[in-house]
Short mmCIF file of C-alpha atoms in Angstrom, two decimals:
data_model
loop_
_atom_site.label_atom_id
_atom_site.label_comp_id
_atom_site.label_asym_id
_atom_site.label_seq_id
_atom_site.Cartn_x
_atom_site.Cartn_y
_atom_site.Cartn_z
CA MET W 1 136.06 90.80 105.01
CA ALA W 2 138.34 88.20 103.48
CA SER W 3 141.71 89.66 102.58
CA ALA W 4 142.31 90.53 98.95
CA THR W 5 144.83 87.71 98.66
CA TRP W 6 142.85 85.11 100.62
CA ARG W 7 142.07 82.79 97.72
CA GLU W 8 145.72 82.58 96.73
CA ASP W 9 146.80 82.40 100.38
CA LEU W 10 144.36 79.53 100.89
CA LYS W 11 145.76 77.60 97.95
CA ALA W 12 149.28 78.11 99.31
CA LEU W 13 148.22 76.94 102.79
CA LEU W 14 146.65 73.80 101.35
CA ASP W 15 149.67 73.06 99.18
CA GLY W 16 151.91 73.51 102.21
CA MET W 17 149.74 71.15 104.26
CA ASP W 18 149.83 68.62 101.44
CA THR W 19 153.63 68.68 101.36
CA TRP W 20 153.84 68.43 105.15
CA ALA W 21 151.39 65.50 105.21
CA ARG W 22 153.31 63.56 102.57
CA GLN W 23 156.58 64.04 104.42
CA ARG W 24 154.93 62.70 107.58
CA GLY W 25 153.35 59.71 105.84
CA TRP W 26 149.89 61.26 106.10
CA ARG W 27 147.68 62.58 103.32
CA LEU W 28 145.56 65.67 102.75
CA VAL W 29 142.19 64.89 101.17
CA ARG W 30 140.61 67.73 99.20
CA GLU W 31 137.08 67.21 97.93
CA PRO W 32 135.59 68.99 94.87
CA PRO W 33 134.13 72.49 95.30
CA LEU W 34 130.56 73.58 95.81
CA THR W 35 128.95 75.76 93.17
CA ARG W 36 128.05 79.36 93.96
CA GLU W 37 124.40 78.35 93.88
CA GLU W 38 125.02 75.59 96.43
CA VAL W 39 126.85 77.99 98.75
CA ASP W 40 124.08 80.59 98.41
CA ALA W 41 121.50 77.93 99.34
CA LEU W 42 123.12 76.96 102.66
CA PRO W 43 121.15 79.40 104.89
CA ARG W 44 117.89 78.16 103.37
CA LEU W 45 118.98 74.53 103.80
CA LEU W 46 118.98 74.90 107.59
CA SER W 47 115.30 75.81 107.59
CA GLY W 48 114.66 72.13 106.94
CA TYR W 49 115.79 71.13 110.44
CA PRO W 50 113.29 68.40 111.42
CA TYR W 51 112.90 69.11 115.15
CA GLU W 52 111.30 71.92 117.12
CA LEU W 53 113.86 74.48 118.26
CA PRO W 54 113.85 76.40 121.56
CA THR W 55 114.55 79.64 119.69
CA PRO W 56 113.81 80.07 115.99
CA TYR W 57 116.43 79.82 113.28
CA ARG W 58 116.53 82.89 111.05
CA GLU W 59 117.98 82.44 107.57
CA GLU W 60 119.05 86.08 107.43
CA ALA W 61 121.24 85.61 110.53
CA PHE W 62 123.45 83.04 108.79
CA VAL W 63 125.33 85.13 106.27
CA VAL W 64 127.84 82.68 104.80
CA PRO W 65 131.17 84.24 105.84
CA GLU W 66 133.14 85.50 102.86
CA SER W 67 136.38 83.66 103.65
CA TYR W 68 134.43 80.43 104.28
CA ARG W 69 132.61 80.97 100.99
CA GLN W 70 135.94 81.19 99.18
CA PHE W 71 137.02 77.96 100.86
CA LEU W 72 133.87 76.12 99.73
CA LEU W 73 134.29 77.38 96.18
CA LEU W 74 137.70 75.72 96.20
CA HIS W 75 136.91 72.57 98.23
CA ARG W 76 133.68 71.49 99.92
CA GLU W 77 135.66 69.44 102.45
CA VAL W 78 139.28 69.12 103.52
CA ARG W 79 140.68 66.62 106.00
CA LEU W 80 143.96 65.11 107.11
CA GLU W 81 144.18 61.34 107.16
CA HIS W 82 146.72 59.10 108.84
CA GLN W 83 147.29 55.42 109.61
CA PRO W 84 147.58 55.19 113.41
CA ASP W 85 147.62 51.39 113.29
CA GLY W 86 149.66 51.21 110.11
CA ASP W 87 146.77 49.88 108.03
CA GLU W 88 143.45 51.68 107.55
CA TRP W 89 143.38 55.39 106.75
CA GLU W 90 141.56 57.39 109.42
CA THR W 91 140.60 61.05 109.63
CA TYR W 92 142.74 63.12 111.98
CA GLN W 93 139.75 64.74 113.65
CA PRO W 94 141.25 68.10 114.73
CA PHE W 95 141.85 68.87 111.03
CA HIS W 96 138.54 68.18 109.34
CA ILE W 97 136.44 70.87 107.69
CA TRP W 98 133.19 69.13 106.87
CA THR W 99 131.11 69.12 103.73
CA PRO W 100 128.27 71.50 104.71
CA THR W 101 125.03 69.54 105.00
CA LEU W 102 121.90 69.99 107.06
CA GLU W 103 123.24 67.43 109.52
CA SER W 104 126.74 68.89 109.84
CA LEU W 105 125.76 72.56 110.02
CA THR W 106 123.18 71.86 112.75
CA ALA W 107 125.27 69.34 114.71
CA SER W 108 125.49 71.75 117.66
CA TRP W 109 121.76 72.51 117.82
CA THR W 110 119.64 71.31 120.72
CA PRO W 111 115.91 70.63 120.28
CA SER W 112 113.23 72.19 122.44
CA GLY W 113 113.10 70.87 125.98
CA THR W 114 116.87 70.60 126.51
CA THR W 115 117.69 71.99 129.95
CA VAL W 116 120.63 72.86 132.18
CA ASP W 117 119.86 73.39 135.87
CA ASP W 118 116.16 73.01 135.01
CA ARG W 119 116.29 75.97 132.61
CA GLU W 120 115.73 75.54 128.89
CA ILE W 121 118.76 76.30 126.73
CA THR W 122 119.33 77.13 123.08
CA THR W 123 122.27 76.62 120.75
CA THR W 124 120.48 77.67 117.57
CA ASP W 125 123.02 80.49 117.18
CA LEU W 126 125.83 77.98 116.52
CA ILE W 127 126.47 76.86 112.94
CA SER W 128 129.03 74.05 113.07
CA PHE W 129 131.47 73.59 110.20
CA ALA W 130 134.49 71.63 111.48
CA ASP W 131 135.57 69.06 114.02
CA ALA W 132 137.29 70.28 117.18
CA TYR W 133 137.80 66.87 118.76
CA LEU W 134 139.47 67.12 122.17
CA GLY W 135 139.63 63.44 123.02
CA VAL W 136 136.32 62.44 124.65
CA GLU W 137 133.00 63.90 123.53
CA ALA W 138 132.11 65.65 120.29
CA ALA W 139 133.43 69.19 120.01
CA ARG W 140 132.98 71.53 117.09
CA TRP W 141 134.08 74.83 115.60
CA CYS W 142 131.04 76.99 114.97
CA PHE W 143 130.06 80.29 113.46
CA TYR W 144 128.18 82.41 116.01
CA THR W 145 125.16 84.13 114.48
CA ARG W 146 123.71 86.10 117.40
CA THR W 147 126.00 89.00 116.47
CA GLU W 148 125.88 90.97 113.24
CA PRO W 149 128.50 90.05 110.61
CA LYS W 150 131.47 92.39 110.46
CA GLY W 151 133.04 92.92 107.08
CA GLY W 152 131.24 89.86 105.76
CA GLU W 153 132.61 87.61 108.52
CA LEU W 154 131.14 85.90 111.59
CA PRO W 155 133.09 85.13 114.80
CA LEU W 156 134.03 81.53 115.58
CA LEU W 157 133.21 79.73 118.81
CA LEU W 158 134.72 76.49 120.12
CA GLU W 159 131.89 74.29 121.35
CA ASP W 160 133.60 71.92 123.78
CA ASN W 161 131.45 69.10 125.18
CA ASP W 162 134.19 67.07 126.87
CA TYR W 163 132.81 67.76 130.35
CA GLU W 164 129.38 69.35 129.99
CA ALA W 165 127.42 71.36 127.45
CA LEU W 166 128.11 75.01 128.22
CA ALA W 167 128.12 76.66 124.80
CA GLY W 168 124.78 78.34 124.37
CA HIS W 169 122.26 80.62 126.03
CA TYR W 170 119.44 80.26 128.51
CA VAL W 171 116.15 80.81 126.73
CA ASP W 172 114.51 82.78 129.54
CA ASP W 173 117.01 85.65 129.81
CA GLY W 174 119.47 85.12 126.94
CA GLU W 175 122.48 84.83 129.25
CA TRP W 176 125.36 82.51 128.42
CA LEU W 177 125.26 79.11 130.09
CA ASP W 178 128.87 79.76 131.04
CA SER W 179 130.08 83.31 131.55
CA ASN W 180 133.48 82.20 130.22
CA ALA W 181 132.02 81.05 126.89
CA PRO W 182 132.88 84.29 125.04
CA LEU W 183 136.53 83.61 125.88
CA THR W 184 136.45 80.61 123.54
CA PHE W 185 135.79 82.72 120.45
CA GLY W 186 139.40 83.38 119.58
CA PHE W 187 138.84 84.16 115.89
CA ASP W 188 136.90 86.84 114.09
CA SER W 189 136.94 85.07 110.72
CA PHE W 190 137.28 81.68 109.06
CA GLU W 191 140.42 82.97 107.37
CA ALA W 192 142.14 83.69 110.69
CA TRP W 193 140.99 80.34 112.11
CA PHE W 194 142.16 78.21 109.19
CA THR W 195 145.50 80.00 108.99
CA ARG W 196 146.00 79.28 112.69
CA LEU W 197 144.93 75.63 112.32
CA CYS W 198 147.51 74.99 109.62
CA ALA W 199 150.23 76.57 111.76
CA VAL W 200 149.27 74.64 114.91
CA VAL W 201 149.15 71.22 113.28
CA ARG W 202 152.61 71.75 111.79
CA ARG W 203 154.24 72.78 115.09
CA GLU W 204 157.21 70.53 115.79
CA ASP W 205 156.90 70.93 119.56
CA LEU W 206 153.29 69.68 119.68
CA ASP W 207 152.22 66.07 120.21
CA LEU W 208 149.41 65.73 117.68
CA ASN W 209 148.00 62.78 119.62
CA ASP W 210 147.42 65.08 122.58
CA TYR W 211 144.11 66.48 121.37
CA VAL W 212 143.67 68.78 124.36
CA ALA W 213 147.08 70.32 123.72
CA VAL W 214 146.15 70.87 120.08
CA GLY W 215 142.89 72.54 121.12
CA ASN W 216 144.67 74.72 123.67
CA ALA W 217 147.25 75.73 121.07
CA MET W 218 144.45 76.93 118.82
CA LEU W 219 143.27 79.34 121.53
CA GLU W 220 146.68 80.60 122.68
#
């Protein structure tokens, strides 16, 4: 369950990030909020996925986590932007919580017929909500819906595709593609994850251009 002070803590975190970004010559972009009705409709939205899935999506499994809900009711999207070439503003990918759309929330899903070692796999349990760019391939932070919510929260999984797709389960027996995958959870709530993200990005000893180091710092 989101802490009693989470909404105020979230505002303070965002204000702190805004100040830090300005001092660095960056900027924090905060988009308008979603309505409660729009947040409530997110689980139903995913039922419109246009491709056949290896395992079915169940709306009831995606309970919008309470601390994520509070975030969306404040801002639908938040991202850091910088000017690496001194001209155009670009998103700093490790700090980008996306506007939740059908495309973004299902970005980690694989359609039927996707295989690893000639065995069909499924990633339908992963609901992606933020970038986790590590420097090469797409990587995402996801809510994991195969477990029951605890206190209104879902655990978070880092889906890292820099080398090979290993976040997911085999369809035939339900086992993880990689037995180490559960080690990449790291957070039991969006609140804990976002608090950590703000702290990591502001670390003075961290090279923010070393995306792998940033990702590793998130999981320390």
